[in-house]
Amino acid sequence: MDLASYADLAVDLVNTQRPDGDTLRSLDGLHELLAGHPHLGGRISHRDLDAMRGLRGQLRAVFVSAAGGDEEDAIDRLNTLLIQHPVHPQVSGHDGQRWHLHINEGGSVPDRFAARAAMGLAVTIADRGLERLGVCAADGCGRVFFDTTANRSRRYCSAHCARRGAPSAAAAQRRPARTPVTARAQPRAGG
Ligand SMILES: [Zn+2]
C-alpha cells in the first residue's frame, strides 16, 4: 500500500459532514465509510463512532488551517495526531505480492483509521506541499480535497461546486462596470 494514498481516508472522513447533512450519525454511516477498506474491518460500537467524529474534527482543522495559510497551526495539529496515533509498520508479503508495508494491523478501528489518515497526510505534505490541502470555496460547502493541478489552482471540491461558484465570481467581475468601485478604479502602482 502506498502510504500517501491513505490521505484519501482523511478526505473521505472529513467529507462525511456535508451541507446537506451528516452521514456519520449512525453505525450504518460508519460502516458505509469503512466499506471497501478491508484493513479497517472489525467490530464497531457507538464509542468508535464518537471517536471517529472527534477525529473528523481534528482532521478538518488541519485542512482549514492549511487552506487558510496558517502552516504552523496545520502542522502542529497533524503532528499532534501522529503522536496520538503512532504508526506501527510491518513488512508483509502475501497472496503472491512482493514485500510491502502494512501499518497498524491491531487496535481499534478509529485508531487504525487515524494512524493511516495522519500518516497519509504527513507523506502527502512532505512530498507535495501543504498547499495541496484545500477547502471548497463554494458558499456553504466546506468539503475538503487535494489539489493535484499543476499550478495549484483548484478552488472547488467538484464540478458541481465550480458551476455553483462560477456565476457569483462572474457577477463580482461584472459589478465594477456598473457601479464604480474605488479599488478597481485606482491605477496600479508600477502597473
Ligand atoms: Zn464544494
XYZ file of N, CA and C and ligand atoms in Angstrom, residues 136 138 141-143 156-158 161 164, ligand 1:
31
model
N -13.255 23.620 -0.097
C -14.071 24.126 -1.202
C -14.507 25.577 -0.968
N -16.938 27.144 -2.525
C -18.367 27.407 -2.771
C -19.066 27.695 -1.446
N -20.302 25.003 1.366
C -19.930 23.616 1.054
C -19.033 23.042 2.145
N -17.802 23.480 2.190
C -16.912 23.047 3.262
C -16.237 21.715 3.028
N -16.488 21.057 1.892
C -15.788 19.802 1.641
C -14.302 20.086 1.429
N -12.484 24.381 -5.900
C -13.756 23.746 -5.567
C -13.585 22.239 -5.424
N -14.487 21.644 -4.634
C -14.390 20.210 -4.380
C -14.817 19.409 -5.594
N -15.674 19.997 -6.438
C -16.303 19.222 -7.511
C -16.701 20.147 -8.647
N -19.734 22.204 -7.585
C -19.467 23.422 -6.813
C -18.800 24.483 -7.685
N -21.507 26.136 -9.412
C -22.240 26.949 -8.455
C -21.456 28.228 -8.119
Zn -17.839 22.064 -2.743
